[in-house]
Structures are given as structure tokens and as C-alpha cells.
Amino acid sequence: MSYATKRYWFYAFVTLFTFIVPFITVNDNHLLLLSFEKLQFHFMGLAYDVNEFYIMPFLLMFLFIGIFALTSILGRAWCGWGCPQTIFRTIYRDLIQGTLLDLRNSTNKQKRMNTSPLENKIKIAVGFLLWTLIAITASTNFIWYFVPPEDFFTYMQHPEDHLFIIIFIATTAAFLIYDIVWMQESFCTYLCPYSRIQTVLYDDNTKHVVYNTNRGAQECTACEACVKICPTHIDIRQGLQLECINCLGCADACNTVMGKLGKKSLIEWGSQKSVLHELKSSIYSKRNIMYFVAMIGSIIFAAVFAAGQEPVLVNINKTNEQYKAHDGIVSNNYIVNIHNTQKQTYTYDVKVEDKNFHIDSFKELSLKADGMRKRVLVISTHQNLSQSNRRDTVLKLKLTIFAKENPKISVDKEISFIYPRAQ
Ligand code: SF4
Ligand code: SF4
């Protein structure tokens, strides 16, 4: 099977996967969602509130180190096999303009389209229209990672109330049209930062498209099939270049030419070590091992923090007044903010562990799913707790906030209680 066929199957899988992911939910949470409206991040079926975004740095670390490791091992496999830019260009240039409309020669990407005949002009307009429809579909799919499909389709019943969504889709689609129709591969060469870092991440073990210079001098027929097919208009025989997106079109082309002569392709997918020196390449270089350790570390940290996820989010702040003292009773006031992150309504109450203290005022709170409200809490004591004649005493108190319907939904918080000096 040619690399091109394998790539097309992979593109189909990636496209399907990207479409399906926003619809998959686990316990009413999405696999991947960043909701600015609800200030939530969903990952693998777990929901994180904005105050719990502390797992984000670990996930970002994993993502970035993962990209470094992937590039160090497989070169720019992402560019040729997973990047939306490459997939979209293949759809527009090869599928729409090449196969469907017969405007292009699929084996010679250097040849310009003949735009003069009226028939071709109409075909170009049809191709543009088809791509516009695909760009709008892709942009809609993209927004589902920020506005989940169930909300999106409800909102679209009254689009005039949700103009931001329409503007977002229109802007993204307009960019995709400009990028794919006019910018083309210049995006990879001049705009994409990823192509710039490849050289620092490559070593002799990195797999990428390699022209076998050892055999080339003797065996290359100079047919230029590899040059003609290249979407980024380079000649791989001149070595690794920034423009190369590792699509392996040149390897397929040379394989066809060399195959007819009963020989192996001069252009291969392999490392410098394996292709030029015929040695086995290894992924266990010192650098890669460090990447793996860092990736495992960031996942462990993310999992530890995720496991410590609180079932209800509580924020307690002391009011400006330090304390009140009256008839031997000292009280402190607090503002308690409770956010019910559960999927159903719960009634929340508060208790204090220390028997010397009691709650003077707190009205229990009934909160719907995702509801959030503030309450005043007053705690008092009639004990003489001061140790000092010179300073106020700061005591630490443990407070439990719990759902009356389910004792498992509770969280402990430590608060400061200020007691006046003995005088
Ligand atoms: S040199 Fe080969 S692998 Fe690189 S972009 Fe051109 S055709 Fe694709
Ligand atoms: S396709 Fe192969 S034989 Fe033809 S020019 Fe390229 S490297 Fe040489």
C-alpha cells in the first residue's frame, strides 16, 4: 500500500474522530471541552471548574513535551499525517480540484492550472464553493470544543441571540478559505512555528523522509517524479529542508519509478542512521528518555491533583471587621461562597468541629446543578481563649461544608478566628 493511500485512510480517521469527540459524554461531562460560558474545562469525562485549573499546567506540559518527543522520534509526522492544514490542502487541491473537477494533474503539483477556458473558470468557482461549505462545516465542528453540541443546537434556534457564535464560525471559515485557497503551503513555510523547531529536535535517529545519497549518485534516473509531486515545491535530493512536511509523496513517486527497474525507492521513511549507514536506529537516546520521564511525571501530577478534586467548591473570606465582643461573647463574621459542581440540586450546611465555638448565623443554601451563591456566616465563642495581654489571638478553626442529602459531598476548610487580647 502506498504512503498516499495510508495517509488518506488516516485523514478519514482523524476527521471522523474530530467530529465525534464533542458528542461523547461520560457522566454528562465531555471528553474535551473548554467552556468559557460555564468557566469549565472537561477532560476525559471529568469537569474542572475555573478555580481548579491547576491541572492545566501539567496537561500543557505533557502536550508540549509530547510534541518535542514526537518530533525527536518521528520528525514532522504530525505535519504530513495529522495537521489540519495538510488535510485541508489535500481535500481542496487533490480531491476537489484534482480528482473531482479534473483541474490538476495529481502527479505534477508544479504545473499551474489552466485557468483560461470558461469551463475551467466554472470548475474553479465550483471548487471554491465546495471548499467554502467544508470550511463552514469544519469551523462549526471547531466551536463544539468551546460550546458543546447540545447547547449549540439549542442556541441556533435563536441565532440572533448568539451572534458571537455566528461571528466566530464566519471568521474561522474566512481564515480557512484564505489560508487553503490563497496562502497554501506558504503557511507551513512562513507562518507555522513548528517547522522552525524541527532542526533543533532532529538527530541521526529521528525518522523522516530521507534521500539515499549513497545510492542516488549511481541510480537516480533524474526523472524528477519526486520533485513534480512535492506539494511544497522542493527537491528532496538536496537534503532535509524546512519546507518538507513529510507527506512522503516523493517516496511513493520514486518507488513507482524504481519499482519498474526492480529496485527499492531512493527516498525512504527512516533515520539518517538506518538509511545511510544501515544501522538500527533507537528511540532511547538520553534526550528522549528525559522527555518520557517528564511526560510520565506531568501525567502523574495531573492525576494526583485530579484525584484531589473537591466535590463542592467553597471560598471563605473574612469580613473587614476583625471581631465583635459583647457580654463575654466574641464573634467573627465570614462570607461563604458555595458552588455546587454536582449534576443535581443539593442543600448545603456548615458545621464547626471545635466544641468551644458555635454557629450563630448561617442559612442553609439550596443550590441547583452548577449553582453558586454567597451567605454570611457568624461564628462565636463564650470561652476565654486569649493567651496574651498584648496581642489579639489568631485561632485556626476547622469548618465542614456538606450537602445534607449526601454526606460524601463535603469539604473541610480551615479558617482564622480572631480573639481579642485578654485586657
Ligand atoms: S519533499 Fe517529499 S515528503 Fe517532503 S513535502 Fe515534498 S513530497 Fe512531501
Ligand atoms: S523520483 Fe527517484 S529516480 Fe526520479 S529523480 Fe527522484 S530520486 Fe531520482
Coordinates of C-alpha atoms and ligand atoms in Angstrom, one line a residue:
M1 CA 0.0 0.0 0.0
S2 CA 1.4 3.4 -1.0
Y3 CA 2.1 6.0 1.7
A4 CA -0.6 8.2 0.0
T5 CA -3.3 5.5 0.5
K6 CA -2.3 5.0 4.1
R7 CA -2.4 8.8 4.6
Y8 CA -5.9 9.1 3.1
W9 CA -7.2 6.4 5.5
F10 CA -5.6 8.2 8.4
Y11 CA -7.1 11.5 7.4
A12 CA -10.5 9.9 7.2
F13 CA -10.0 8.5 10.7
V14 CA -8.7 11.8 12.1
T15 CA -11.7 13.7 10.5
L16 CA -14.2 11.3 11.9
F17 CA -12.6 11.3 15.3
T18 CA -12.6 15.1 15.4
F19 CA -16.3 15.2 14.5
I20 CA -17.4 12.6 17.0
V21 CA -15.4 13.7 20.1
P22 CA -17.6 16.7 21.0
F23 CA -20.7 14.4 21.1
I24 CA -19.1 11.9 23.5
T25 CA -20.1 12.4 27.2
V26 CA -19.2 10.4 30.3
N27 CA -21.4 11.2 33.3
D28 CA -22.7 14.2 31.4
N29 CA -19.2 15.6 31.0
H30 CA -17.4 15.9 27.7
L31 CA -14.2 14.2 26.6
L32 CA -12.7 17.5 25.7
L33 CA -14.3 20.9 26.2
L34 CA -13.2 24.3 27.2
S35 CA -16.4 26.2 28.1
F36 CA -15.9 30.0 28.5
E37 CA -19.6 30.3 29.2
K38 CA -19.6 27.9 32.2
L39 CA -15.9 28.5 33.0
Q40 CA -15.2 24.8 32.9
F41 CA -12.7 22.5 31.4
H42 CA -13.8 19.0 30.6
F43 CA -11.1 16.3 30.0
M44 CA -11.7 12.6 29.6
G45 CA -15.2 12.9 31.2
L46 CA -14.1 14.9 34.3
A47 CA -15.1 18.5 34.7
Y48 CA -12.8 21.1 36.2
D49 CA -14.1 24.4 37.4
V50 CA -12.1 27.6 36.8
N51 CA -10.8 27.6 40.4
E52 CA -9.4 24.1 39.7
F53 CA -7.4 24.9 36.6
Y54 CA -4.3 23.9 38.4
I55 CA -4.2 20.7 36.4
M56 CA -3.9 22.7 33.2
P57 CA -0.2 23.5 33.5
F58 CA 0.5 19.7 33.8
L59 CA -1.6 18.9 30.8
L60 CA 0.1 21.7 28.8
M61 CA 3.5 20.4 29.9
F62 CA 2.5 16.9 28.7
L63 CA 1.3 18.3 25.4
F64 CA 4.5 20.4 24.7
I65 CA 7.0 17.8 25.9
G66 CA 4.9 15.2 23.9
I67 CA 5.3 17.3 20.8
F68 CA 9.1 17.5 21.4
A69 CA 9.3 13.8 21.9
L70 CA 7.2 13.0 18.9
T71 CA 9.3 15.3 16.7
S72 CA 12.6 13.8 18.1
I73 CA 11.4 10.3 17.3
L74 CA 9.2 10.7 14.2
G75 CA 10.2 14.0 12.8
R76 CA 7.4 16.0 11.3
A77 CA 5.0 13.1 11.1
W78 CA 2.3 15.5 12.5
C79 CA 2.7 17.8 9.5
G80 CA 2.2 15.1 6.9
W81 CA -0.4 12.9 8.8
G82 CA -2.3 14.9 11.4
C83 CA -2.1 18.6 10.7
P84 CA -5.5 20.2 9.6
Q85 CA -3.6 22.4 7.2
T86 CA -2.2 19.4 5.3
I87 CA -5.5 17.5 5.4
F88 CA -7.5 20.6 4.2
R89 CA -5.0 21.2 1.4
T90 CA -5.2 17.6 0.3
I91 CA -9.0 17.9 0.3
Y92 CA -9.0 21.1 -1.7
R93 CA -6.1 20.6 -4.1
D94 CA -6.0 16.8 -4.6
L95 CA -9.6 15.7 -4.0
I96 CA -11.7 18.7 -5.2
Q97 CA -9.5 20.3 -7.8
G98 CA -7.7 17.2 -8.9
T99 CA -10.0 14.1 -8.7
L100 CA -13.5 15.6 -8.7
L101 CA -13.0 18.6 -11.1
D102 CA -10.0 17.3 -13.1
L103 CA -8.3 20.7 -13.0
R104 CA -5.0 19.4 -11.8
N105 CA -2.5 16.7 -12.6
S106 CA -2.2 14.7 -9.4
T107 CA 1.4 13.6 -10.2
N108 CA 2.7 17.1 -11.1
K109 CA 2.0 19.7 -8.5
Q110 CA 4.4 22.2 -10.0
K111 CA 2.2 22.6 -13.1
R112 CA -0.1 25.6 -12.9
M113 CA -3.8 25.1 -13.5
N114 CA -5.0 26.3 -16.9
T115 CA -7.5 29.0 -15.8
S116 CA -8.2 30.4 -19.3
P117 CA -11.1 28.2 -20.7
L118 CA -14.6 29.2 -19.5
E119 CA -15.2 25.5 -18.4
N120 CA -12.2 25.7 -16.1
K121 CA -13.3 29.0 -14.7
I122 CA -16.7 27.5 -13.8
K123 CA -14.9 24.4 -12.3
I124 CA -12.7 26.7 -10.2
A125 CA -15.8 28.5 -8.9
V126 CA -17.5 25.2 -8.1
G127 CA -14.3 24.0 -6.3
F128 CA -14.3 27.3 -4.3
L129 CA -17.9 26.8 -3.3
L130 CA -17.4 23.3 -2.2
W131 CA -14.4 24.3 -0.1
T132 CA -16.4 27.2 1.4
L133 CA -19.0 24.6 2.6
I134 CA -16.3 22.4 4.0
A135 CA -14.7 25.4 5.7
I136 CA -18.0 26.3 7.4
T137 CA -18.5 22.7 8.5
A138 CA -15.0 22.5 9.9
S139 CA -15.4 25.8 11.7
T140 CA -18.7 24.6 13.2
N141 CA -17.0 21.4 14.4
F142 CA -14.3 23.6 15.9
I143 CA -16.7 25.6 18.0
W144 CA -18.2 22.5 19.5
Y145 CA -15.0 22.2 21.6
F146 CA -16.0 25.5 23.2
V147 CA -19.8 25.4 23.0
P148 CA -20.9 21.8 23.3
P149 CA -23.2 20.5 20.6
E150 CA -26.3 20.2 22.9
D151 CA -26.0 23.9 23.7
F152 CA -25.0 24.9 20.2
F153 CA -28.1 23.4 18.6
T154 CA -30.4 25.0 21.2
Y155 CA -28.7 28.3 20.7
M156 CA -29.0 28.1 16.9
Q157 CA -32.8 28.0 17.3
H158 CA -32.4 31.7 18.1
P159 CA -29.2 32.7 16.3
E160 CA -29.9 36.4 16.7
D161 CA -29.3 36.0 20.5
H162 CA -26.0 34.3 19.9
L163 CA -24.3 36.4 17.4
F164 CA -20.9 35.7 18.9
I165 CA -21.1 32.1 17.7
I166 CA -22.1 33.1 14.2
I167 CA -19.2 35.7 14.1
F168 CA -16.7 33.0 15.4
I169 CA -17.7 30.5 12.8
A170 CA -17.7 33.1 10.0
T171 CA -14.3 34.4 11.0
T172 CA -12.8 30.9 11.3
A173 CA -14.3 29.9 7.9
A174 CA -13.0 33.1 6.3
F175 CA -9.5 32.3 7.6
L176 CA -9.7 28.7 6.3
I177 CA -10.7 29.9 2.9
Y178 CA -7.9 32.5 2.7
D179 CA -5.4 30.0 4.1
I180 CA -6.3 27.0 1.9
V181 CA -7.1 28.8 -1.3
W182 CA -4.5 31.6 -1.3
M183 CA -1.9 31.1 1.3
Q184 CA -1.5 27.4 0.6
E185 CA 1.8 25.8 1.7
S186 CA 3.3 29.2 2.4
F187 CA 1.5 28.8 5.7
C188 CA 3.8 25.9 6.6
T189 CA 6.9 27.6 5.3
Y190 CA 6.5 31.2 6.6
L191 CA 3.8 31.2 9.4
C192 CA 3.9 27.9 11.3
P193 CA 6.4 28.0 14.2
Y194 CA 6.6 24.2 14.3
S195 CA 8.6 23.9 11.1
R196 CA 11.2 26.2 12.6
I197 CA 12.0 24.0 15.6
Q198 CA 12.4 20.8 13.7
T199 CA 16.2 21.2 13.1
V200 CA 17.0 21.5 16.8
L201 CA 14.9 18.4 17.7
Y202 CA 16.3 16.1 14.9
D203 CA 19.2 13.8 15.4
D204 CA 20.6 10.7 13.5
N205 CA 17.9 8.5 15.0
T206 CA 15.0 10.8 14.0
K207 CA 12.7 9.2 11.4
H208 CA 11.9 11.4 8.4
V209 CA 11.9 11.4 4.6
V210 CA 15.5 10.6 3.6
Y211 CA 17.0 10.6 0.1
N212 CA 19.7 7.8 -0.1
T213 CA 22.7 9.8 -1.3
N214 CA 24.8 6.7 -1.2
R215 CA 22.8 5.1 -4.0
G216 CA 21.5 8.3 -5.6
A217 CA 24.7 9.2 -7.4
Q218 CA 24.6 5.9 -9.3
E219 CA 21.0 5.0 -9.6
C220 CA 18.9 8.2 -9.8
T221 CA 17.3 8.4 -13.3
A222 CA 16.8 12.2 -12.9
C223 CA 13.2 11.7 -13.9
E224 CA 12.2 14.3 -11.3
A225 CA 9.0 12.5 -10.4
C226 CA 9.8 13.2 -6.8
V227 CA 10.2 17.0 -7.5
K228 CA 7.0 17.2 -9.6
I229 CA 4.8 15.6 -6.9
C230 CA 6.1 17.7 -4.0
P231 CA 3.3 20.0 -2.6
T232 CA 5.9 22.3 -1.1
H233 CA 7.9 22.6 -4.3
I234 CA 11.2 21.3 -3.1
D235 CA 13.8 18.8 -4.3
I236 CA 14.3 16.3 -1.5
R237 CA 17.6 15.1 -3.3
Q238 CA 19.1 18.3 -1.9
G239 CA 18.6 17.1 1.7
L240 CA 16.3 17.9 4.6
Q241 CA 14.6 21.2 4.1
L242 CA 12.4 23.5 6.2
E243 CA 9.5 23.2 3.7
C244 CA 9.3 19.4 3.8
I245 CA 6.0 18.4 5.5
N246 CA 6.9 14.7 5.4
C247 CA 3.9 13.7 3.3
L248 CA 6.1 11.0 1.6
G249 CA 4.6 11.8 -1.8
C250 CA 8.2 11.8 -3.2
A251 CA 8.9 8.4 -1.7
D252 CA 5.8 7.0 -3.4
A253 CA 6.8 8.6 -6.7
C254 CA 10.3 7.3 -6.6
N255 CA 9.0 3.9 -5.6
T256 CA 7.0 3.7 -8.8
V257 CA 10.0 4.7 -10.9
M258 CA 12.5 2.5 -9.2
G259 CA 9.9 -0.3 -9.0
K260 CA 9.8 -0.5 -12.7
L261 CA 13.6 -1.1 -12.7
G262 CA 13.2 -3.7 -10.0
K263 CA 14.9 -1.6 -7.4
K264 CA 14.0 -0.1 -4.0
S265 CA 13.0 3.6 -3.8
L266 CA 15.8 6.0 -3.4
I267 CA 13.6 8.0 -1.0
E268 CA 12.6 6.3 2.2
W269 CA 11.0 6.9 5.5
G270 CA 13.7 6.2 8.0
S271 CA 16.5 7.8 10.0
Q272 CA 19.9 9.0 8.7
K273 CA 21.4 6.1 10.6
S274 CA 19.1 3.4 9.1
V275 CA 19.0 4.7 5.6
L276 CA 22.6 6.0 5.1
H277 CA 24.5 3.8 7.5
E278 CA 22.2 0.7 7.6
L279 CA 22.3 0.7 11.3
K280 CA 19.3 0.1 13.6
S281 CA 18.0 3.4 15.0
S282 CA 16.9 3.7 18.6
I283 CA 14.4 5.8 20.3
Y284 CA 16.1 5.5 23.7
S285 CA 18.5 8.4 23.4
K286 CA 19.3 10.4 26.5
R287 CA 17.1 13.2 25.3
N288 CA 14.2 11.0 24.6
I289 CA 14.4 9.3 27.9
M290 CA 14.3 12.7 29.6
Y291 CA 11.2 13.6 27.6
F292 CA 9.5 10.3 28.6
V293 CA 10.3 10.8 32.3
A294 CA 9.0 14.4 32.1
M295 CA 5.8 13.3 30.3
I296 CA 5.1 10.5 32.9
G297 CA 5.8 13.0 35.7
S298 CA 3.4 15.6 34.4
I299 CA 0.6 12.9 33.9
I300 CA 1.2 11.6 37.5
F301 CA 1.0 15.2 38.9
A302 CA -2.2 15.9 36.8
A303 CA -3.7 12.6 38.1
V304 CA -2.8 13.3 41.7
F305 CA -4.4 16.8 41.5
A306 CA -7.4 15.5 39.6
A307 CA -7.9 12.8 42.3
G308 CA -8.0 15.6 44.9
Q309 CA -10.8 17.3 43.1
E310 CA -13.3 18.7 45.7
P311 CA -16.9 17.6 45.3
V312 CA -18.1 21.1 46.1
L313 CA -16.2 24.4 45.7
V314 CA -16.1 26.7 48.7
N315 CA -14.4 30.0 49.2
I316 CA -14.5 31.6 52.7
N317 CA -13.4 35.2 53.2
K318 CA -13.4 37.1 56.5
T319 CA -15.2 40.4 56.5
N320 CA -13.2 43.6 57.2
E321 CA -14.4 43.7 60.8
Q322 CA -12.0 41.6 62.9
Y323 CA -14.3 40.5 65.7
K324 CA -17.2 41.6 67.9
A325 CA -17.1 41.3 71.7
H326 CA -20.2 41.7 73.7
D327 CA -21.1 40.3 77.2
G328 CA -18.1 37.9 77.2
I329 CA -19.1 36.5 73.8
V330 CA -16.7 37.0 70.9
S331 CA -17.9 36.5 67.3
N332 CA -16.3 36.7 63.8
N333 CA -18.1 37.2 60.5
Y334 CA -17.3 35.5 57.2
I335 CA -18.7 35.5 53.6
V336 CA -19.0 31.9 52.4
N337 CA -19.3 31.3 48.6
I338 CA -20.5 27.8 47.6
H339 CA -20.5 26.5 44.1
N340 CA -22.5 23.2 43.6
T341 CA -20.4 21.4 40.9
Q342 CA -22.7 18.4 41.1
K343 CA -25.3 17.4 38.5
Q344 CA -28.3 17.8 40.8
T345 CA -29.7 20.1 43.4
Y346 CA -28.2 19.9 47.0
T347 CA -28.8 21.8 50.2
Y348 CA -25.6 22.9 51.8
D349 CA -25.0 23.5 55.5
V350 CA -22.0 24.3 57.7
K351 CA -20.6 22.8 60.9
V352 CA -17.7 23.7 63.1
E353 CA -15.7 20.9 64.8
D354 CA -14.4 22.6 67.9
K355 CA -17.0 22.4 70.8
N356 CA -15.9 25.8 72.1
F357 CA -17.4 27.5 69.1
H358 CA -20.8 27.6 67.6
I359 CA -22.5 28.9 64.5
D360 CA -24.7 31.9 65.3
S361 CA -25.9 32.5 61.8
F362 CA -25.9 30.6 58.6
K363 CA -28.9 30.0 56.5
E364 CA -28.6 26.7 54.6
L365 CA -28.3 27.0 50.9
S366 CA -30.2 25.1 48.2
L367 CA -28.2 25.1 45.0
K368 CA -29.2 23.7 41.6
A369 CA -26.6 21.9 39.5
D370 CA -23.8 24.4 38.8
G371 CA -25.4 27.0 41.0
M372 CA -23.3 29.3 43.1
R373 CA -24.3 31.7 45.9
K374 CA -22.9 33.6 48.9
R375 CA -24.0 33.5 52.6
V376 CA -22.9 35.3 55.7
L377 CA -21.6 33.1 58.4
V378 CA -21.2 34.2 62.1
I379 CA -19.2 32.0 64.5
S380 CA -19.0 32.8 68.2
T381 CA -17.5 31.6 71.5
H382 CA -18.1 32.4 75.1
Q383 CA -14.8 30.8 76.3
N384 CA -11.9 33.0 77.3
L385 CA -9.4 31.9 74.7
S386 CA -6.8 34.6 74.9
Q387 CA -3.2 33.8 75.7
S388 CA -1.9 37.3 75.5
N389 CA -2.4 40.7 77.2
R390 CA -0.7 42.5 74.3
R391 CA -1.9 40.9 71.1
D392 CA -5.1 39.6 69.6
T393 CA -5.0 35.8 69.2
V394 CA -5.5 34.1 65.8
L395 CA -7.0 30.7 66.2
K396 CA -7.4 28.1 63.5
L397 CA -10.8 26.5 63.1
K398 CA -11.9 23.6 61.0
L399 CA -15.2 24.1 59.2
T400 CA -17.1 21.4 57.3
I401 CA -19.4 22.4 54.4
F402 CA -21.6 19.5 53.5
A403 CA -24.6 18.5 51.4
K404 CA -27.5 17.4 53.7
E405 CA -28.7 14.8 51.2
N406 CA -25.3 13.1 50.7
P407 CA -22.6 13.2 53.4
K408 CA -20.0 12.2 50.8
I409 CA -20.3 15.7 49.3
S410 CA -18.5 17.7 51.8
V411 CA -15.3 19.7 52.1
D412 CA -13.2 20.8 55.1
K413 CA -11.8 24.3 55.2
E414 CA -9.5 25.9 57.8
I415 CA -10.5 29.5 58.8
S416 CA -8.9 32.0 61.1
F417 CA -10.9 33.2 64.2
I418 CA -9.6 36.3 65.8
Y419 CA -9.9 36.6 69.5
P420 CA -9.2 39.9 71.3
R421 CA -6.3 40.2 73.8
A422 CA -7.1 39.4 77.4
Q423 CA -7.3 43.1 78.6
Ligands
SF4_1 S1 10.0 16.5 -0.1 FE1 8.7 14.7 -0.2 S2 7.9 14.4 1.8 FE2 8.7 16.5 1.7 S3 6.9 17.7 1.2 FE3 8.0 17.2 -0.7 S4 6.9 15.3 -1.4 FE4 6.4 15.6 0.7
SF4_2 S1 11.9 10.0 -8.4 FE1 13.7 8.9 -7.7 S2 14.7 8.4 -9.6 FE2 13.3 10.1 -10.1 S3 14.6 11.9 -9.8 FE3 13.5 11.5 -7.8 S4 15.1 10.3 -6.7 FE4 15.7 10.3 -8.8

